[in-house]
mmCIF file of C-alpha atoms in Angstrom:
data_model
loop_
_atom_site.group_PDB
_atom_site.id
_atom_site.type_symbol
_atom_site.label_atom_id
_atom_site.label_comp_id
_atom_site.label_asym_id
_atom_site.label_seq_id
_atom_site.Cartn_x
_atom_site.Cartn_y
_atom_site.Cartn_z
ATOM 1 C CA MET A 1 11.349 53.479 -23.221
ATOM 2 C CA ASP A 2 9.903 50.521 -25.151
ATOM 3 C CA VAL A 3 6.262 51.363 -25.809
ATOM 4 C CA ASP A 4 5.224 47.860 -26.777
ATOM 5 C CA ALA A 5 6.827 46.401 -23.654
ATOM 6 C CA LEU A 6 5.150 49.053 -21.502
ATOM 7 C CA PHE A 7 1.761 48.138 -22.898
ATOM 8 C CA GLU A 8 2.391 44.435 -22.571
ATOM 9 C CA ASP A 9 3.379 44.819 -18.960
ATOM 10 C CA HIS A 10 0.932 47.355 -17.663
ATOM 11 C CA TYR A 11 -2.001 48.342 -19.834
ATOM 12 C CA GLU A 12 -4.362 45.458 -19.027
ATOM 13 C CA ALA A 13 -3.816 45.809 -15.295
ATOM 14 C CA LEU A 14 -4.169 49.588 -15.440
ATOM 15 C CA PHE A 15 -7.355 49.348 -17.477
ATOM 16 C CA ARG A 16 -8.763 46.732 -15.103
ATOM 17 C CA TYR A 17 -7.964 48.905 -12.098
ATOM 18 C CA LEU A 18 -9.465 52.028 -13.655
ATOM 19 C CA HIS A 19 -12.551 50.189 -14.852
ATOM 20 C CA ARG A 20 -13.136 48.840 -11.356
ATOM 21 C CA LEU A 21 -12.505 52.308 -9.921
ATOM 22 C CA THR A 22 -14.736 54.281 -12.292
ATOM 23 C CA GLY A 23 -17.309 51.754 -13.473
ATOM 24 C CA ASP A 24 -16.901 53.127 -16.971
ATOM 25 C CA ALA A 25 -14.887 51.269 -19.617
ATOM 26 C CA ASP A 26 -14.559 54.302 -21.899
ATOM 27 C CA ALA A 27 -13.340 56.505 -19.090
ATOM 28 C CA ALA A 28 -10.960 53.769 -17.936
ATOM 29 C CA ASP A 29 -9.483 53.565 -21.416
ATOM 30 C CA ASP A 30 -9.204 57.355 -21.663
ATOM 31 C CA TYR A 31 -7.480 57.686 -18.312
ATOM 32 C CA ALA A 32 -5.163 54.762 -19.032
ATOM 33 C CA GLN A 33 -4.153 56.195 -22.385
ATOM 34 C CA GLU A 34 -3.577 59.619 -20.849
ATOM 35 C CA ALA A 35 -1.353 58.119 -18.178
ATOM 36 C CA PHE A 36 0.695 56.299 -20.815
ATOM 37 C CA VAL A 37 1.002 59.429 -22.944
ATOM 38 C CA ARG A 38 2.215 61.428 -19.953
ATOM 39 C CA LEU A 39 4.736 58.752 -19.081
ATOM 40 C CA LEU A 40 6.109 58.637 -22.606
ATOM 41 C CA GLU A 41 6.258 62.405 -22.936
ATOM 42 C CA GLN A 42 8.020 63.132 -19.677
ATOM 43 C CA SER A 43 11.722 63.806 -19.994
ATOM 44 C CA ASP A 44 12.859 61.943 -16.872
ATOM 45 C CA THR A 45 12.578 58.166 -17.001
ATOM 46 C CA THR A 46 11.216 56.427 -13.949
ATOM 47 C CA GLU A 47 12.495 53.189 -12.485
ATOM 48 C CA LYS A 48 8.994 52.216 -11.444
ATOM 49 C CA PRO A 49 6.724 52.857 -14.418
ATOM 50 C CA ARG A 50 3.970 50.723 -12.966
ATOM 51 C CA SER A 51 3.689 52.758 -9.770
ATOM 52 C CA TRP A 52 4.018 55.948 -11.758
ATOM 53 C CA LEU A 53 1.224 54.972 -14.160
ATOM 54 C CA PHE A 54 -1.161 53.947 -11.419
ATOM 55 C CA THR A 55 -0.479 57.049 -9.344
ATOM 56 C CA VAL A 56 -0.975 59.380 -12.296
ATOM 57 C CA ALA A 57 -4.102 57.542 -13.404
ATOM 58 C CA THR A 58 -5.504 57.670 -9.873
ATOM 59 C CA ASN A 59 -4.919 61.419 -9.771
ATOM 60 C CA LEU A 60 -6.578 61.816 -13.156
ATOM 61 C CA VAL A 61 -9.650 59.993 -11.906
ATOM 62 C CA ARG A 62 -9.744 61.977 -8.700
ATOM 63 C CA ASP A 63 -9.434 65.260 -10.549
ATOM 64 C CA GLY A 64 -11.662 64.391 -13.496
ATOM 65 C CA SER A 65 -15.177 65.823 -13.143
ATOM 66 C CA ARG A 66 -16.111 63.740 -16.172
ATOM 67 C CA THR A 67 -15.814 60.615 -14.056
ATOM 68 C CA GLU A 68 -18.117 61.918 -11.366
ATOM 69 C CA LYS A 69 -20.789 62.893 -13.840
ATOM 70 C CA ARG A 70 -20.541 59.586 -15.669
ATOM 71 C CA ARG A 71 -20.703 57.592 -12.469
ATOM 72 C CA ASP A 72 -23.704 59.526 -11.228
ATOM 73 C CA ARG A 73 -25.467 58.909 -14.514
ATOM 74 C CA LEU A 74 -24.644 55.215 -14.316
ATOM 75 C CA LEU A 75 -25.979 54.886 -10.791
ATOM 76 C CA GLU A 76 -29.118 56.798 -11.651
ATOM 77 C CA ALA A 77 -29.753 54.597 -14.642
ATOM 78 C CA THR A 78 -29.194 51.378 -12.745
ATOM 79 C CA PRO A 79 -30.378 51.817 -9.179
ATOM 80 C CA VAL A 80 -29.751 48.997 -6.762
ATOM 81 C CA ARG A 81 -32.904 47.810 -5.072
ATOM 82 C CA PRO A 82 -32.349 47.503 -1.326
ATOM 83 C CA SER A 83 -34.373 44.313 -1.267
ATOM 84 C CA ALA A 84 -34.648 42.255 -4.392
ATOM 85 C CA PRO A 85 -38.076 40.858 -5.282
ATOM 86 C CA ALA A 86 -38.639 37.189 -4.687
ATOM 87 C CA ARG A 87 -37.682 35.003 -7.625
ATOM 88 C CA PRO A 88 -38.137 31.343 -8.259
ATOM 89 C CA ASP A 89 -34.437 31.249 -9.091
ATOM 90 C CA GLU A 90 -32.611 32.485 -6.015
ATOM 91 C CA ARG A 91 -29.444 33.390 -7.854
ATOM 92 C CA LEU A 92 -29.127 37.008 -8.957
ATOM 93 C CA GLU A 93 -28.854 37.770 -12.671
ATOM 94 C CA ARG A 94 -25.313 38.661 -13.620
ATOM 95 C CA GLY A 95 -26.208 42.275 -14.449
ATOM 96 C CA GLU A 96 -27.886 42.768 -11.094
ATOM 97 C CA ARG A 97 -24.912 41.278 -9.311
ATOM 98 C CA ILE A 98 -22.585 43.641 -11.099
ATOM 99 C CA ARG A 99 -24.780 46.532 -10.062
ATOM 100 C CA ALA A 100 -24.741 45.271 -6.492
ATOM 101 C CA VAL A 101 -20.950 45.067 -6.506
ATOM 102 C CA ARG A 102 -20.702 48.575 -7.947
ATOM 103 C CA ALA A 103 -23.118 49.950 -5.381
ATOM 104 C CA ALA A 104 -21.131 48.330 -2.577
ATOM 105 C CA LEU A 105 -17.944 49.892 -3.945
ATOM 106 C CA GLU A 106 -19.647 53.266 -4.025
ATOM 107 C CA GLN A 107 -20.310 52.959 -0.311
ATOM 108 C CA LEU A 108 -16.578 53.269 0.277
ATOM 109 C CA LYS A 109 -14.773 56.562 0.375
ATOM 110 C CA PRO A 110 -12.806 57.205 -2.825
ATOM 111 C CA ARG A 111 -9.569 56.914 -0.878
ATOM 112 C CA ASP A 112 -10.544 53.533 0.569
ATOM 113 C CA ARG A 113 -11.757 52.303 -2.789
ATOM 114 C CA THR A 114 -8.382 53.198 -4.276
ATOM 115 C CA ILE A 115 -6.548 51.471 -1.439
ATOM 116 C CA LEU A 116 -8.430 48.215 -1.922
ATOM 117 C CA LEU A 117 -8.147 48.252 -5.692
ATOM 118 C CA MET A 118 -4.432 49.030 -5.699
ATOM 119 C CA ARG A 119 -3.967 46.291 -3.120
ATOM 120 C CA GLU A 120 -5.781 43.929 -5.484
ATOM 121 C CA GLU A 121 -3.217 44.824 -8.131
ATOM 122 C CA GLY A 122 -0.395 43.713 -5.862
ATOM 123 C CA PHE A 123 0.970 47.096 -4.806
ATOM 124 C CA ARG A 124 2.909 47.337 -1.572
ATOM 125 C CA TYR A 125 1.659 49.500 1.270
ATOM 126 C CA ALA A 126 4.371 52.087 0.652
ATOM 127 C CA GLU A 127 3.258 52.519 -2.964
ATOM 128 C CA ILE A 128 -0.411 52.684 -2.023
ATOM 129 C CA ALA A 129 0.330 55.219 0.675
ATOM 130 C CA GLU A 130 2.167 57.434 -1.786
ATOM 131 C CA ALA A 131 -0.663 57.232 -4.315
ATOM 132 C CA VAL A 132 -3.445 58.127 -1.895
ATOM 133 C CA GLY A 133 -1.525 60.431 0.432
ATOM 134 C CA VAL A 134 -1.582 58.544 3.731
ATOM 135 C CA ALA A 135 1.092 57.166 6.026
ATOM 136 C CA PRO A 136 2.251 53.657 5.056
ATOM 137 C CA GLY A 137 1.538 52.442 8.551
ATOM 138 C CA SER A 138 -2.131 53.278 8.214
ATOM 139 C CA VAL A 139 -2.773 51.367 4.993
ATOM 140 C CA GLY A 140 -3.416 48.063 6.778
ATOM 141 C CA THR A 141 -5.999 49.611 9.091
ATOM 142 C CA LEU A 142 -7.737 51.462 6.279
ATOM 143 C CA ALA A 143 -7.781 48.356 4.098
ATOM 144 C CA ALA A 144 -9.198 46.179 6.871
ATOM 145 C CA ARG A 145 -11.960 48.656 7.634
ATOM 146 C CA ALA A 146 -12.798 49.066 3.966
ATOM 147 C CA LEU A 147 -12.982 45.302 3.467
ATOM 148 C CA ARG A 148 -15.357 44.932 6.394
ATOM 149 C CA LYS A 149 -17.486 47.806 5.108
ATOM 150 C CA PHE A 150 -17.600 46.293 1.639
ATOM 151 C CA GLN A 151 -18.635 42.979 3.118
ATOM 152 C CA GLU A 152 -21.491 44.662 4.964
ATOM 153 C CA ALA A 153 -22.624 46.369 1.770
ATOM 154 C CA TYR A 154 -22.267 43.240 -0.355
ATOM 155 C CA PRO A 155 -23.285 40.325 1.819
ATOM 156 C CA SER A 156 -24.233 38.010 -1.035
ATOM 157 C CA ASP A 157 -22.849 34.499 -0.820
ATOM 158 C CA GLU A 158 -23.307 33.915 -4.533
ATOM 159 C CA ASP A 159 -19.657 34.416 -5.450
ATOM 160 C CA ASP A 160 -18.426 30.887 -5.789
ATOM 161 C CA ASP A 161 -18.881 30.439 -9.503
ATOM 162 C CA GLY A 162 -16.142 32.861 -10.397
ATOM 163 C CA PRO A 163 -15.929 35.299 -13.295
ATOM 164 C CA HIS A 164 -18.175 34.923 -16.280
ATOM 165 C CA HIS A 165 -15.763 35.829 -19.088
ATOM 166 C CA MET B 1 1.467 40.194 23.346
ATOM 167 C CA GLY B 2 -2.117 41.491 23.564
ATOM 168 C CA HIS B 3 -4.766 41.052 20.910
ATOM 169 C CA ILE B 4 -3.726 42.228 17.472
ATOM 170 C CA THR B 5 -5.445 45.158 15.791
ATOM 171 C CA ASP B 6 -7.217 44.915 12.462
ATOM 172 C CA GLY B 7 -4.410 46.927 10.903
ATOM 173 C CA THR B 8 -1.755 44.533 12.171
ATOM 174 C CA ALA B 9 -3.813 41.531 11.108
ATOM 175 C CA GLN B 10 -4.276 42.947 7.628
ATOM 176 C CA ALA B 11 -0.598 43.803 7.335
ATOM 177 C CA TYR B 12 0.246 40.276 8.458
ATOM 178 C CA LEU B 13 -1.993 38.789 5.754
ATOM 179 C CA ASP B 14 -0.506 41.091 3.119
ATOM 180 C CA GLY B 15 3.076 40.272 4.039
ATOM 181 C CA GLU B 16 3.778 43.829 5.135
ATOM 182 C CA LEU B 17 5.016 43.299 8.671
ATOM 183 C CA PRO B 18 8.740 43.370 9.483
ATOM 184 C CA PRO B 19 10.106 39.850 10.075
ATOM 185 C CA ALA B 20 10.305 40.118 13.849
ATOM 186 C CA GLU B 21 6.765 41.436 14.191
ATOM 187 C CA ARG B 22 5.497 38.871 11.722
ATOM 188 C CA ALA B 23 7.035 36.078 13.775
ATOM 189 C CA GLU B 24 5.486 37.481 16.949
ATOM 190 C CA VAL B 25 2.041 37.673 15.400
ATOM 191 C CA GLY B 26 2.454 34.176 14.007
ATOM 192 C CA ARG B 27 3.203 32.837 17.488
ATOM 193 C CA HIS B 28 0.321 34.779 19.001
ATOM 194 C CA ILE B 29 -2.341 33.445 16.656
ATOM 195 C CA LEU B 30 -1.285 29.907 17.473
ATOM 196 C CA GLU B 31 -2.351 30.596 21.036
ATOM 197 C CA CYS B 32 -5.201 33.072 20.673
ATOM 198 C CA ARG B 33 -8.429 31.791 19.137
ATOM 199 C CA ALA B 34 -9.986 35.224 18.980
ATOM 200 C CA CYS B 35 -7.122 36.646 16.944
ATOM 201 C CA LYS B 36 -7.026 33.583 14.760
ATOM 202 C CA ARG B 37 -10.738 34.064 14.012
ATOM 203 C CA GLN B 38 -10.110 37.736 13.328
ATOM 204 C CA LEU B 39 -7.411 36.799 10.824
ATOM 205 C CA GLU B 40 -9.648 34.248 9.134
ATOM 206 C CA ALA B 41 -12.481 36.765 8.904
ATOM 207 C CA LEU B 42 -10.217 39.315 7.242
ATOM 208 C CA ARG B 43 -8.878 36.695 4.855
ATOM 209 C CA ALA B 44 -12.433 35.708 3.925
ATOM 210 C CA ALA B 45 -13.382 39.352 3.416
ATOM 211 C CA SER B 46 -10.370 39.827 1.177
ATOM 212 C CA ASP B 47 -11.202 36.745 -0.875
ATOM 213 C CA ARG B 48 -14.804 37.867 -1.260
ATOM 214 C CA PHE B 49 -13.691 41.305 -2.393
ATOM 215 C CA ALA B 50 -11.350 39.778 -4.962
ATOM 216 C CA ARG B 51 -14.109 37.531 -6.323
ATOM 217 C CA ALA B 52 -16.558 40.437 -6.443
ATOM 218 C CA MET B 53 -14.082 42.602 -8.336
ATOM 219 C CA ARG B 54 -13.528 39.898 -10.941
ATOM 220 C CA ARG B 55 -17.233 40.090 -11.747
ATOM 221 C CA LEU B 56 -16.747 43.646 -12.936
ATOM 222 C CA ASP B 57 -13.922 42.909 -15.355
ATOM 223 C CA ARG B 58 -14.053 43.009 -19.100
ATOM 224 C CA PRO B 59 -11.365 42.602 -21.783
ATOM 225 C CA ALA B 60 -9.016 45.548 -22.159
ATOM 226 C CA PRO B 61 -8.778 47.190 -25.617
ATOM 227 C CA VAL B 62 -4.996 46.815 -25.677
ATOM 228 C CA ASP B 63 -4.341 47.116 -29.391
ATOM 229 C CA GLU B 64 -6.634 50.086 -29.893
ATOM 230 C CA ALA B 65 -5.117 51.865 -26.917
ATOM 231 C CA ARG B 66 -1.577 51.155 -28.048
ATOM 232 C CA ASN B 67 -2.331 52.517 -31.511
ATOM 233 C CA ALA B 68 -3.993 55.595 -30.055
ATOM 234 C CA VAL B 69 -1.042 56.304 -27.785
ATOM 235 C CA SER B 70 1.373 55.726 -30.639
ATOM 236 C CA ARG B 71 -0.518 58.232 -32.778
ATOM 237 C CA ARG B 72 -0.479 60.822 -30.012
ATOM 238 C CA THR B 73 3.160 60.397 -29.097
ATOM 239 C CA GLY B 74 4.662 59.371 -32.427
ATOM 240 C CA ARG B 75 6.398 56.490 -30.687
ATOM 241 C CA GLY B 76 6.193 52.710 -30.947
ATOM 242 C CA ARG B 77 4.122 52.704 -34.096
ATOM 243 C CA MET B 78 3.050 49.157 -34.842
ATOM 244 C CA ALA B 79 3.851 47.945 -38.331
ATOM 245 C CA ASP B 80 0.378 46.516 -38.765
ATOM 246 C CA THR B 81 0.959 45.447 -42.324
ATOM 247 C CA ARG B 82 4.205 43.731 -41.410
ATOM 248 C CA ARG B 83 2.583 41.908 -38.493
ATOM 249 C CA THR B 84 -0.342 40.810 -40.625
ATOM 250 C CA LEU B 85 1.981 39.366 -43.240
ATOM 251 C CA MET B 86 4.101 37.708 -40.540
ATOM 252 C CA ARG B 87 1.051 36.083 -38.979
ATOM 253 C CA ALA B 88 -0.138 34.859 -42.366
ATOM 254 C CA ALA B 89 3.281 33.356 -43.103
ATOM 255 C CA VAL B 90 3.410 31.647 -39.693
ATOM 256 C CA ALA B 91 -0.101 30.290 -40.196
ATOM 257 C CA VAL B 92 0.852 28.775 -43.550
ATOM 258 C CA LEU B 93 3.984 27.197 -42.058
ATOM 259 C CA VAL B 94 2.116 25.798 -39.068
ATOM 260 C CA ALA B 95 -0.639 24.394 -41.270
ATOM 261 C CA SER B 96 1.933 22.743 -43.519
ATOM 262 C CA ALA B 97 3.759 21.240 -40.525
ATOM 263 C CA VAL B 98 0.531 19.909 -39.052
ATOM 264 C CA VAL B 99 -0.410 18.246 -42.331
ATOM 265 C CA ALA B 100 3.100 16.835 -42.768
ATOM 266 C CA SER B 101 3.288 15.536 -39.198
ATOM 267 C CA ALA B 102 -0.045 13.741 -39.576
ATOM 268 C CA LEU B 103 1.363 11.491 -42.275
ATOM 269 C CA PRO B 104 2.431 8.072 -40.943
ATOM 270 C CA GLY B 105 6.207 7.805 -40.772
ATOM 271 C CA SER B 106 6.532 11.515 -41.402
ATOM 272 C CA PRO B 107 10.011 12.800 -40.467
ATOM 273 C CA VAL B 108 8.336 15.969 -39.220
ATOM 274 C CA ARG B 109 6.294 13.942 -36.718
ATOM 275 C CA GLU B 110 9.350 12.020 -35.560
ATOM 276 C CA TRP B 111 11.288 15.233 -35.106
ATOM 277 C CA ALA B 112 8.465 16.829 -33.133
ATOM 278 C CA VAL B 113 8.146 13.811 -30.816
ATOM 279 C CA ALA B 114 11.921 13.632 -30.270
ATOM 280 C CA ALA B 115 12.163 17.358 -29.647
ATOM 281 C CA TRP B 116 9.288 17.245 -27.166
ATOM 282 C CA ASP B 117 10.748 14.270 -25.303
ATOM 283 C CA GLN B 118 14.102 16.004 -24.983
ATOM 284 C CA ALA B 119 12.708 19.340 -23.986
ATOM 285 C CA THR B 120 10.196 18.086 -21.442
ATOM 286 C CA ALA B 121 12.772 15.938 -19.646
ATOM 287 C CA TRP B 122 12.818 18.911 -17.234
ATOM 288 C CA PHE B 123 9.388 17.983 -15.914
ATOM 289 C CA ASP B 124 10.570 14.447 -15.208
ATOM 290 C CA GLU B 125 13.786 15.629 -13.481
ATOM 291 C CA GLU B 126 11.864 17.183 -10.657
ATOM 292 C CA ALA B 127 9.914 14.021 -9.950
ATOM 293 C CA ASP B 128 13.155 12.066 -9.528
ATOM 294 C CA PRO B 129 16.382 13.856 -10.440
ATOM 295 C CA ALA B 130 18.409 10.649 -9.964
ATOM 296 C CA ALA B 131 16.322 8.604 -12.353
ATOM 297 C CA PRO B 132 17.660 8.002 -15.855
ATOM 298 C CA ALA B 133 15.865 9.823 -18.650
ATOM 299 C CA VAL B 134 12.855 7.899 -19.843
ATOM 300 C CA THR B 135 11.499 8.167 -23.325
ATOM 301 C CA ARG B 136 7.805 8.813 -23.069
ATOM 302 C CA PRO B 137 5.214 8.919 -25.792
ATOM 303 C CA ALA B 138 4.298 12.366 -27.066
ATOM 304 C CA PRO B 139 1.958 14.098 -24.652
ATOM 305 C CA GLU B 140 -1.706 14.698 -25.412
ATOM 306 C CA PRO B 141 -2.014 17.976 -27.335
ATOM 307 C CA ALA B 142 -4.335 19.423 -24.747
ATOM 308 C CA ALA B 143 -1.772 18.976 -21.947
ATOM 309 C CA GLY B 144 1.269 20.731 -23.396
ATOM 310 C CA LEU B 145 2.500 23.080 -26.059
ATOM 311 C CA SER B 146 5.622 24.851 -27.140
ATOM 312 C CA VAL B 147 6.078 28.184 -28.854
ATOM 313 C CA ALA B 148 8.985 29.900 -30.510
ATOM 314 C CA PRO B 149 9.804 33.492 -29.667
ATOM 315 C CA VAL B 150 9.108 36.322 -32.066
ATOM 316 C CA ASP B 151 11.718 39.083 -32.059
ATOM 317 C CA GLY B 152 13.198 37.441 -28.959
ATOM 318 C CA ARG B 153 9.935 37.745 -27.029
ATOM 319 C CA ILE B 154 7.334 35.397 -25.652
ATOM 320 C CA ARG B 155 4.105 36.004 -23.806
ATOM 321 C CA ILE B 156 2.161 33.344 -21.939
ATOM 322 C CA GLU B 157 -1.142 34.140 -20.342
ATOM 323 C CA TRP B 158 -3.531 32.144 -18.222
ATOM 324 C CA ALA B 159 -7.008 33.593 -17.872
ATOM 325 C CA ASN B 160 -9.459 32.395 -15.245
ATOM 326 C CA PRO B 161 -7.404 29.701 -13.558
ATOM 327 C CA ALA B 162 -9.240 27.680 -10.953
ATOM 328 C CA GLU B 163 -8.801 28.709 -7.352
ATOM 329 C CA GLY B 164 -5.842 27.095 -5.694
ATOM 330 C CA SER B 165 -4.055 26.383 -8.957
ATOM 331 C CA ARG B 166 -0.297 26.751 -9.123
ATOM 332 C CA LEU B 167 1.989 28.396 -11.618
ATOM 333 C CA ARG B 168 5.573 27.187 -11.943
ATOM 334 C CA VAL B 169 8.159 29.004 -14.039
ATOM 335 C CA ARG B 170 11.734 28.064 -14.760
ATOM 336 C CA LEU B 171 14.517 29.126 -17.114
ATOM 337 C CA VAL B 172 15.941 26.390 -19.330
ATOM 338 C CA GLU B 173 18.447 25.990 -22.099
ATOM 339 C CA ALA B 174 16.060 25.651 -25.011
ATOM 340 C CA GLU B 175 14.971 27.481 -28.120
ATOM 341 C CA ARG B 176 11.246 27.353 -27.431
ATOM 342 C CA ALA B 177 9.086 28.019 -24.439
ATOM 343 C CA LEU B 178 7.323 24.915 -23.127
ATOM 344 C CA VAL B 179 4.009 24.917 -21.339
ATOM 345 C CA ARG B 180 2.542 21.890 -19.648
ATOM 346 C CA ALA B 181 -0.668 21.689 -17.671
ATOM 347 C CA ALA B 182 -1.162 19.002 -15.058
ATOM 348 C CA GLY B 183 -4.086 17.951 -12.947
ATOM 349 C CA GLY B 184 -7.315 19.779 -13.606
ATOM 350 C CA ALA B 185 -5.423 22.509 -15.428
ATOM 351 C CA SER B 186 -4.976 20.142 -18.366
ATOM 352 C CA SER B 187 -8.603 20.831 -19.266
ATOM 353 C CA ALA B 188 -7.746 24.478 -19.984
ATOM 354 C CA ARG B 189 -8.291 25.671 -23.527
ATOM 355 C CA PHE B 190 -5.041 26.492 -25.292
ATOM 356 C CA ARG B 191 -4.643 29.053 -28.025
ATOM 357 C CA THR B 192 -1.368 29.893 -29.704
ATOM 358 C CA GLY B 193 -0.232 32.870 -31.675
ATOM 359 C CA PRO B 194 3.104 34.241 -32.881
ATOM 360 C CA GLY B 195 5.296 34.192 -29.803
ATOM 361 C CA SER B 196 2.398 33.613 -27.459
ATOM 362 C CA ILE B 197 0.287 30.995 -25.754
ATOM 363 C CA ARG B 198 -2.979 31.773 -24.054
ATOM 364 C CA LEU B 199 -4.803 29.377 -21.764
ATOM 365 C CA VAL B 200 -8.316 29.892 -20.536
ATOM 366 C CA GLY B 201 -9.962 28.210 -17.603
ATOM 367 C CA GLY B 202 -9.317 24.637 -16.630
ATOM 368 C CA GLY B 203 -9.713 22.925 -13.285
ATOM 369 C CA ARG B 204 -7.443 23.140 -10.314
ATOM 370 C CA GLY B 205 -3.943 22.064 -11.229
ATOM 371 C CA THR B 206 -0.447 23.186 -12.062
ATOM 372 C CA LEU B 207 0.818 25.044 -15.103
ATOM 373 C CA SER B 208 4.529 24.516 -15.629
ATOM 374 C CA ILE B 209 6.346 26.905 -17.920
ATOM 375 C CA ALA B 210 9.924 26.561 -19.126
ATOM 376 C CA LEU B 211 11.256 29.793 -20.592
ATOM 377 C CA PRO B 212 14.345 29.857 -22.797
ATOM 378 C CA ARG B 213 17.190 31.468 -20.926
ATOM 379 C CA GLY B 214 18.274 33.308 -24.038
ATOM 380 C CA LEU B 215 15.024 35.241 -24.493
ATOM 381 C CA ASP B 216 15.259 39.004 -24.658
ATOM 382 C CA ARG B 217 11.972 39.336 -22.902
ATOM 383 C CA ALA B 218 9.185 37.111 -21.627
ATOM 384 C CA VAL B 219 6.001 37.808 -19.731
ATOM 385 C CA VAL B 220 3.925 35.253 -17.854
ATOM 386 C CA ALA B 221 0.590 36.768 -16.903
ATOM 387 C CA VAL B 222 -2.449 35.568 -15.008
ATOM 388 C CA ASP B 223 -5.736 37.375 -15.553
ATOM 389 C CA GLY B 224 -3.801 40.143 -17.247
ATOM 390 C CA ARG B 225 -1.384 40.642 -14.352
ATOM 391 C CA PRO B 226 2.303 40.041 -15.051
ATOM 392 C CA TYR B 227 3.445 37.427 -12.561
ATOM 393 C CA VAL B 228 6.861 36.889 -14.103
ATOM 394 C CA ILE B 229 8.828 39.224 -16.339
ATOM 395 C CA LYS B 230 12.125 38.038 -17.750
ATOM 396 C CA GLU B 231 14.212 40.896 -19.043
ATOM 397 C CA ASN B 232 17.885 41.809 -19.129
ATOM 398 C CA GLY B 233 18.801 38.406 -17.690
ATOM 399 C CA ARG B 234 16.651 38.968 -14.602
ATOM 400 C CA LEU B 235 13.352 37.641 -13.403
ATOM 401 C CA ARG B 236 10.935 40.049 -11.760
ATOM 402 C CA PHE B 237 7.708 39.278 -9.956
ATOM 403 C CA PRO B 238 5.605 42.455 -10.107
ATOM 404 C CA THR B 239 2.268 41.046 -9.023
ATOM 405 C CA ALA B 240 2.812 38.522 -6.245
ATOM 406 C CA ARG B 241 5.578 36.848 -4.301
ATOM 407 C CA PRO B 242 6.354 33.253 -5.175
ATOM 408 C CA VAL B 243 5.460 30.748 -2.477
ATOM 409 C CA GLU B 244 8.529 28.731 -3.471
ATOM 410 C CA ARG B 245 11.861 29.797 -4.925
ATOM 411 C CA THR B 246 14.316 27.021 -5.616
ATOM 412 C CA GLY B 247 16.763 25.953 -8.262
ATOM 413 C CA ALA B 248 13.811 24.221 -9.907
ATOM 414 C CA GLY B 249 12.103 27.563 -10.452
ATOM 415 C CA VAL B 250 9.492 29.719 -8.798
ATOM 416 C CA VAL B 251 5.985 28.709 -7.837
ATOM 417 C CA PHE B 252 2.953 30.888 -7.315
ATOM 418 C CA ARG B 253 -0.329 29.969 -5.719
ATOM 419 C CA LEU B 254 -3.171 31.447 -7.709
ATOM 420 C CA ARG B 255 -6.406 32.647 -6.161
ATOM 421 C CA PRO B 256 -5.659 30.991 -2.799
#
């Protein structure tokens, strides 16, 4: 297995997914590295390293108490105000918007969060279903409900200027 | 057919329905305003989610992670010293070529113009395949670049393309990969490195990439996601399905 090619193909996407999932760049990097190490150390090669990496990383996050504690600390340190104070400038500061997005994500069940984030990475329903442990036929319903719930939790219209970096 | 469920609508949007069911849903939404609105609402919710997620992103520490994994597994150790020396040598060569090509009547400049004209004839073919080849002046530097592979590999990345931009990729008989941005995409910032080209931003437009057929491996990525991987003589599309697949190449719609 070509390590450099594996990293070229999958690390950025895996890190992005894990960072969105955990809200913690250090944890995302740790989990991503661990998933790569496990892939490289396993004796059987897989035909779908991308699915394998994401599934293993998702399980690591789900099982890792470190993530829960870090996330709780992050949310405690940066609480989202239910109603923002009036400002002359109606647009939210970038940091507050990030916190709002994170808080809206936290409103979703971990399973639904994983479904939406894996879907964002282009995974097929069958792959998502295998990673989260649901029937493939239910992924569409779960994704639709999660999207609506996210929209309710994050109703801001200030998304048209795109990413900032 | 009765009203479609949210699950069916979502599966339809994500391209997950079997062909027959997809066709049935497609016919239904032409006739049912309520279901059409439902579909549009889900599409809007999906777009909003995607935009919101992009706000959270930050650059991935690829090199550090690769080195850490290499240390832990004893595999794929990067020859950092060798790469540093290689980059320095390439930089010296490129700088020399740039200086040489700037001289009036420089043979290096003439070669570069001729090579570009020949190689980018592909872009003109698709406008009018029957037309005879036309010699055009060298393109503006900001609109196109070429890069040679390193160890048989090339990576091309476009970060933050404008919504609705298109990515076109084709295999060609050439030694170098060619990248040309058209429309608003020509305002993207280009950055080259050994075996790589990175574009950032730009307005809505089309990025056309011609990959040498003889490459061992090539990756075309958008926002870090591999859209096209060329390896072992095959093209794979791990992130999204092309909206067009013809002899002229594959086309992706980005951030629709």
